[in-house]
Coordinates of C-alpha atoms in Angstrom, one line a residue:
M473 CA 38.5 -62.0 29.1
K474 CA 35.9 -60.8 31.5
M475 CA 34.4 -57.5 30.3
Q476 CA 32.1 -54.9 31.7
K477 CA 29.9 -52.1 30.3
A478 CA 31.3 -48.6 30.7
W479 CA 31.0 -45.1 29.3
F480 CA 34.2 -43.8 27.8
Y481 CA 35.7 -41.3 25.4
E482 CA 38.7 -41.6 23.0
E483 CA 39.0 -38.0 22.0
Y484 CA 38.3 -34.6 23.7
G485 CA 35.1 -32.8 22.9
P486 CA 31.4 -32.3 23.7
K487 CA 29.3 -34.9 25.4
E488 CA 28.6 -36.6 22.1
V489 CA 32.2 -38.1 22.1
L490 CA 31.0 -40.4 24.9
K491 CA 30.5 -44.1 23.9
L492 CA 28.9 -47.0 25.7
G493 CA 31.0 -50.1 25.2
D494 CA 33.0 -52.9 26.8
L495 CA 36.2 -52.6 28.8
P496 CA 38.0 -55.2 30.9
I497 CA 37.1 -55.5 34.6
P498 CA 39.9 -54.1 36.7
S499 CA 41.7 -56.0 39.4
P500 CA 42.6 -54.4 42.8
L501 CA 46.1 -53.8 44.0
H502 CA 47.1 -54.8 47.5
N503 CA 45.6 -51.7 49.1
Q504 CA 42.5 -51.5 46.9
L505 CA 38.9 -52.6 46.7
L506 CA 37.0 -53.9 43.7
V507 CA 33.6 -52.4 43.9
Q508 CA 30.4 -53.2 41.9
V509 CA 29.0 -49.7 41.3
H510 CA 25.3 -49.2 42.0
A511 CA 25.2 -45.4 41.6
A512 CA 27.5 -42.6 40.5
A513 CA 27.3 -38.8 40.5
L514 CA 28.4 -36.3 37.9
N515 CA 30.5 -33.3 38.6
P516 CA 31.6 -30.3 36.6
I517 CA 35.1 -31.6 36.6
D518 CA 34.0 -34.6 34.6
S519 CA 32.9 -32.3 31.8
K520 CA 35.9 -30.1 32.0
R521 CA 38.3 -33.1 31.8
R522 CA 36.4 -34.4 28.8
L523 CA 36.6 -31.1 26.9
R524 CA 40.3 -30.6 27.2
P525 CA 43.5 -32.2 28.6
I526 CA 43.5 -30.5 32.0
F527 CA 45.0 -33.6 33.6
P528 CA 47.4 -36.1 32.0
S529 CA 45.6 -39.2 30.7
E530 CA 45.6 -41.6 27.8
F531 CA 42.5 -42.8 26.0
P532 CA 40.1 -44.4 26.6
V533 CA 38.9 -42.4 29.6
V534 CA 36.0 -43.5 31.7
P535 CA 34.6 -40.3 33.4
G536 CA 33.3 -40.1 37.0
C537 CA 34.7 -39.5 40.5
D538 CA 31.8 -40.3 42.9
M539 CA 30.3 -43.7 43.4
A540 CA 28.4 -46.0 45.8
G541 CA 28.5 -49.7 45.6
V542 CA 29.3 -53.1 47.1
V543 CA 32.8 -54.6 47.7
I544 CA 33.2 -57.8 45.7
G545 CA 37.0 -58.1 45.9
K546 CA 40.0 -56.6 47.8
G547 CA 43.7 -56.6 47.9
I548 CA 45.7 -58.5 50.5
N549 CA 46.5 -55.4 52.6
V550 CA 42.9 -54.1 52.9
K551 CA 41.9 -54.3 56.6
K552 CA 38.9 -52.1 57.1
F553 CA 36.5 -53.6 54.6
E554 CA 35.1 -57.0 53.8
I555 CA 33.4 -58.6 50.8
G556 CA 29.8 -57.5 50.8
D557 CA 30.3 -54.1 52.5
E558 CA 28.4 -51.2 51.1
V559 CA 30.8 -48.3 50.5
Y560 CA 30.9 -44.9 48.9
G561 CA 33.6 -42.3 48.0
N562 CA 35.4 -40.1 45.5
I563 CA 37.9 -42.3 43.7
Q564 CA 39.8 -39.5 42.0
D565 CA 42.4 -37.4 43.8
F566 CA 43.3 -34.8 41.2
N567 CA 45.5 -33.0 43.8
N568 CA 47.9 -36.0 44.1
T569 CA 50.9 -34.8 42.1
D570 CA 52.6 -38.2 42.4
E571 CA 50.1 -40.0 40.2
N572 CA 47.9 -39.2 37.2
P573 CA 44.2 -39.4 37.6
K574 CA 42.6 -42.8 37.2
Q575 CA 41.8 -43.6 33.6
L576 CA 38.9 -45.8 34.7
G577 CA 36.3 -43.6 36.5
T578 CA 33.0 -44.5 38.1
L579 CA 30.7 -44.7 35.0
A580 CA 31.4 -48.4 34.8
Q581 CA 30.0 -51.5 36.3
F582 CA 33.2 -52.2 38.3
I583 CA 35.9 -49.9 39.6
V584 CA 39.0 -50.2 41.8
V585 CA 39.7 -47.7 44.5
E586 CA 42.2 -47.3 47.3
E587 CA 40.9 -48.3 50.7
K588 CA 41.7 -44.9 52.2
L589 CA 39.4 -43.1 49.8
V590 CA 36.1 -44.7 50.7
A591 CA 33.9 -45.1 53.8
R592 CA 31.0 -47.4 54.7
K593 CA 27.7 -46.2 53.3
P594 CA 25.3 -45.2 56.1
K595 CA 22.4 -47.6 56.1
C596 CA 20.0 -44.7 56.1
L597 CA 21.2 -43.6 52.7
S598 CA 20.3 -45.1 49.3
F599 CA 23.1 -45.8 46.9
E600 CA 22.0 -42.8 44.9
E601 CA 22.1 -40.5 47.9
A602 CA 25.5 -41.8 49.0
A603 CA 27.0 -41.4 45.5
S604 CA 25.8 -37.7 45.4
L605 CA 27.9 -36.7 48.4
P606 CA 31.7 -37.4 48.3
L607 CA 33.3 -34.8 46.0
A608 CA 30.7 -32.1 46.8
V609 CA 30.9 -32.5 50.5
Q610 CA 34.7 -32.7 50.5
T611 CA 34.8 -29.5 48.4
A612 CA 32.4 -27.8 50.7
I613 CA 34.4 -28.6 53.9
E614 CA 37.7 -27.6 52.3
G615 CA 36.4 -24.1 51.6
F616 CA 35.7 -23.4 55.2
K617 CA 39.2 -24.6 56.1
T618 CA 40.8 -22.6 53.2
G619 CA 39.2 -19.4 54.4
D620 CA 39.9 -20.2 58.1
F621 CA 36.3 -19.8 59.0
K622 CA 35.7 -19.0 62.7
K623 CA 32.8 -20.0 64.8
G624 CA 30.3 -17.1 65.1
E625 CA 31.1 -15.5 61.8
T626 CA 28.5 -14.4 59.3
M627 CA 28.7 -15.7 55.7
F628 CA 27.3 -15.1 52.3
V629 CA 27.1 -18.2 50.0
V630 CA 27.0 -17.5 46.2
G631 CA 25.1 -20.2 44.5
G632 CA 23.3 -22.0 47.3
A633 CA 21.2 -24.3 45.1
G634 CA 24.1 -26.3 43.5
G635 CA 25.7 -29.5 44.5
V636 CA 28.3 -27.8 46.7
G637 CA 26.1 -24.9 47.7
T638 CA 23.4 -27.0 49.3
L639 CA 26.0 -28.7 51.4
V640 CA 27.8 -25.5 52.4
L641 CA 24.5 -24.1 53.7
Q642 CA 23.9 -27.2 55.8
L643 CA 27.4 -27.4 57.2
A644 CA 27.7 -23.7 57.9
K645 CA 25.9 -23.9 61.3
L646 CA 25.9 -27.6 61.9
L647 CA 29.7 -28.2 61.6
F648 CA 31.3 -24.7 61.7
G649 CA 29.1 -22.6 63.9
A650 CA 28.1 -19.8 61.6
S651 CA 25.9 -17.2 63.3
Y652 CA 24.1 -15.9 60.3
V653 CA 23.9 -17.3 56.7
V654 CA 22.6 -15.6 53.6
S655 CA 22.7 -17.2 50.1
S656 CA 21.9 -16.2 46.5
C657 CA 20.0 -18.1 43.9
S658 CA 17.4 -17.5 41.1
T659 CA 13.7 -17.0 41.6
P660 CA 12.5 -20.6 41.2
K661 CA 15.0 -21.9 43.8
V662 CA 14.4 -19.5 46.7
K663 CA 12.2 -21.8 48.7
F664 CA 14.5 -24.8 47.8
V665 CA 17.6 -23.0 49.1
K666 CA 15.8 -21.7 52.3
Q667 CA 15.3 -25.3 53.5
F668 CA 19.0 -25.9 53.8
G669 CA 19.6 -23.5 56.6
A670 CA 19.9 -20.0 55.0
D671 CA 18.6 -17.3 57.3
E672 CA 17.9 -15.2 54.2
V673 CA 17.9 -15.9 50.5
V674 CA 18.6 -13.2 47.9
D675 CA 17.1 -13.6 44.5
Y676 CA 19.9 -12.4 42.3
T677 CA 17.5 -11.8 39.4
K678 CA 15.7 -9.1 41.4
T679 CA 18.4 -7.8 43.8
K680 CA 21.9 -6.7 42.8
Y681 CA 24.9 -7.4 45.1
E682 CA 25.4 -3.6 45.4
D683 CA 21.9 -3.3 46.9
I684 CA 22.7 -5.6 49.8
H685 CA 23.7 -3.3 52.6
E686 CA 25.0 -6.0 55.0
K687 CA 28.6 -6.9 54.9
F688 CA 29.8 -10.4 55.8
D689 CA 32.8 -12.0 57.5
F690 CA 33.1 -14.8 55.0
L691 CA 32.1 -14.9 51.3
Y692 CA 31.9 -18.4 49.9
D693 CA 31.5 -18.4 46.1
T694 CA 30.5 -21.7 44.5
V695 CA 29.9 -20.4 41.0
G696 CA 32.9 -18.1 40.2
D697 CA 31.0 -14.8 40.6
C698 CA 33.2 -13.1 43.2
K699 CA 34.2 -10.4 40.8
K700 CA 30.7 -9.0 41.4
S701 CA 29.8 -10.6 44.7
I702 CA 32.9 -9.2 46.5
V703 CA 30.9 -6.1 47.4
V704 CA 29.0 -8.0 50.1
A705 CA 32.3 -9.0 51.9
K706 CA 33.8 -6.9 54.7
K707 CA 37.0 -5.2 53.9
D708 CA 39.0 -7.7 55.9
G709 CA 36.6 -10.6 55.2
A710 CA 37.6 -13.9 53.8
I711 CA 36.7 -14.7 50.2
V712 CA 36.8 -18.2 49.0
D713 CA 36.2 -19.3 45.4
I714 CA 35.9 -23.0 44.4
T715 CA 36.2 -22.2 40.6
W716 CA 39.5 -21.8 38.8
P717 CA 40.8 -19.2 38.3
P718 CA 39.1 -17.0 40.9
S719 CA 37.4 -14.0 39.3
H720 CA 38.8 -11.5 41.8
P721 CA 42.4 -11.1 43.1
R722 CA 41.3 -11.0 46.7
A723 CA 39.7 -14.4 46.4
V724 CA 41.5 -17.5 47.5
Y725 CA 41.0 -20.7 45.5
S726 CA 39.8 -23.7 47.4
S727 CA 40.0 -27.2 46.0
L728 CA 39.3 -30.3 48.1
S729 CA 41.0 -33.0 50.2
V730 CA 40.0 -36.5 49.1
S731 CA 39.6 -39.0 52.0
G732 CA 37.3 -41.6 53.3
E733 CA 37.9 -40.3 56.8
I734 CA 36.1 -37.1 55.9
L735 CA 33.1 -39.1 54.9
E736 CA 33.3 -41.3 58.0
N737 CA 33.3 -38.3 60.3
L738 CA 30.1 -37.1 58.7
R739 CA 28.3 -40.4 59.5
P740 CA 26.6 -39.3 62.8
Y741 CA 25.2 -36.2 61.1
L742 CA 23.9 -38.3 58.2
E743 CA 22.4 -40.9 60.4
R744 CA 20.6 -38.3 62.5
G745 CA 19.2 -36.6 59.4
E746 CA 21.0 -33.4 60.2
L747 CA 23.0 -33.5 57.0
K748 CA 21.0 -34.5 53.9
A749 CA 22.0 -35.6 50.4
V750 CA 20.4 -33.4 47.8
I751 CA 19.6 -34.9 44.4
D752 CA 17.9 -32.8 41.6
P753 CA 14.4 -34.0 41.1
K754 CA 15.2 -34.2 37.4
G755 CA 18.8 -35.4 38.1
E756 CA 18.5 -39.2 38.6
Y757 CA 19.3 -40.8 35.2
D758 CA 19.6 -44.4 34.2
F759 CA 23.0 -45.7 33.2
E760 CA 21.9 -45.8 29.5
N761 CA 21.1 -42.1 29.6
V762 CA 24.5 -40.7 30.6
I763 CA 24.8 -38.4 27.6
E764 CA 21.5 -36.8 28.6
A765 CA 22.7 -36.5 32.2
F766 CA 25.8 -34.6 31.1
G767 CA 23.6 -32.4 28.9
Y768 CA 21.6 -31.4 32.0
I769 CA 24.5 -30.8 34.4
E770 CA 26.3 -28.7 31.7
T771 CA 23.4 -26.3 31.7
G772 CA 24.6 -25.1 35.1
R773 CA 21.0 -25.1 36.3
A774 CA 20.9 -28.3 38.4
W775 CA 19.3 -28.3 41.8
G776 CA 21.7 -30.2 44.0
K777 CA 23.4 -33.2 42.4
V778 CA 22.9 -35.2 39.2
V779 CA 23.1 -38.9 39.8
V780 CA 23.4 -42.0 37.5
S781 CA 21.8 -45.2 38.7
C782 CA 20.3 -48.5 37.3
F783 CA 23.7 -49.8 36.3
P784 CA 23.5 -53.0 34.2
N785 CA 22.9 -56.2 36.1
N786 CA 26.1 -58.2 35.8
N787 CA 25.0 -61.2 37.9
M788 CA 28.3 -61.4 39.7
E789 CA 27.2 -60.4 43.2
N790 CA 26.8 -64.0 44.3
H791 CA 30.2 -65.2 43.0
H792 CA 32.9 -65.8 45.5
S793 CA 35.5 -63.0 45.4
S794 CA 38.4 -65.3 44.6
N795 CA 36.5 -66.6 41.6
I796 CA 36.0 -63.1 40.3
L797 CA 39.6 -62.1 40.9
S798 CA 40.9 -65.2 39.2
E799 CA 38.8 -64.3 36.1
I800 CA 39.7 -60.6 35.9
D801 CA 43.5 -61.1 36.7
N802 CA 43.7 -62.7 33.2
N803 CA 42.5 -59.4 31.7
I804 CA 45.9 -57.9 32.1
Q805 CA 47.4 -60.3 29.5
H806 CA 45.1 -58.9 26.8
V807 CA 45.8 -55.2 27.1
S808 CA 48.8 -53.0 27.0
G809 CA 50.1 -49.5 27.8
N810 CA 48.5 -47.3 30.5
L811 CA 45.2 -49.1 30.3
A812 CA 46.9 -52.2 31.5
K813 CA 48.5 -50.3 34.3
D814 CA 45.1 -48.8 35.2
L815 CA 43.5 -52.2 35.4
Y816 CA 45.9 -52.6 38.3
C817 CA 45.2 -49.0 39.2
L818 CA 48.7 -47.8 38.6
K819 CA 47.1 -44.5 37.6

């Protein structure tokens, strides 16, 4: 049986329940790609899913939604990608009520993912930069749509230094035509946040929301603080909260739409350098240090995204795809239950 290294957990709990071990390499279905992962990003949902059963799933679970890597195998109906293509995407669609989330996430050497969920990696981006983007940028864009943001509106972004916040700030004027953007963050992050397009940055450790006299058309809360921050919104202003449940009854919860097309549409902005991936200076961890990486993201103090790279060298990149698939197809005979289904990505 062909095996791979992966991080997984077999019980709910803190980051210490994570284990590094061997799991079978999955095989793609007719509409899926087999991708060798070069980098993955961590998201708060990975921790929440590990702590308690918020989504149906059997053990073992490999965490991780975001990845960037190289296609080494594909199903017979895949049309857009070829062996050797560099791709990136969010492989988990938690809003798809027809199927459970994938049991095998991106903190593994190899993953399978539906063709429609990924896009070609822009050549100007490293694997780490590409992996940092999918879930966060999909979430950022969805918030504008959920709140029906209109060109020319003013907006206040709560938490402009985080993985989603840094992208909301960049997209506000670039993609959605905001006329004036203000964001909040803590003292050490003021200069950091300013570079992403905020006209003004409020240090929340020194200035209370009540002391901000301006009122904004659109309040975009990335940290779940709208119970307090609502005072900066106009009486008829839109209030969007990406945390669940929203902390104020006026706030509308915004999730995300998972699609490779969203990423493909951003390609021109990425290639021109108008939209930038933001990785925490402390937040690029080696594959072997995943528990430490989770410890950092769970502080809630990350600047941008936390990324995992330096995946183990599996020496399979030069194999012909048919050889790889013939080896891993045999894995299904040696496992049972939902894990066997997930190896075919029947989530």
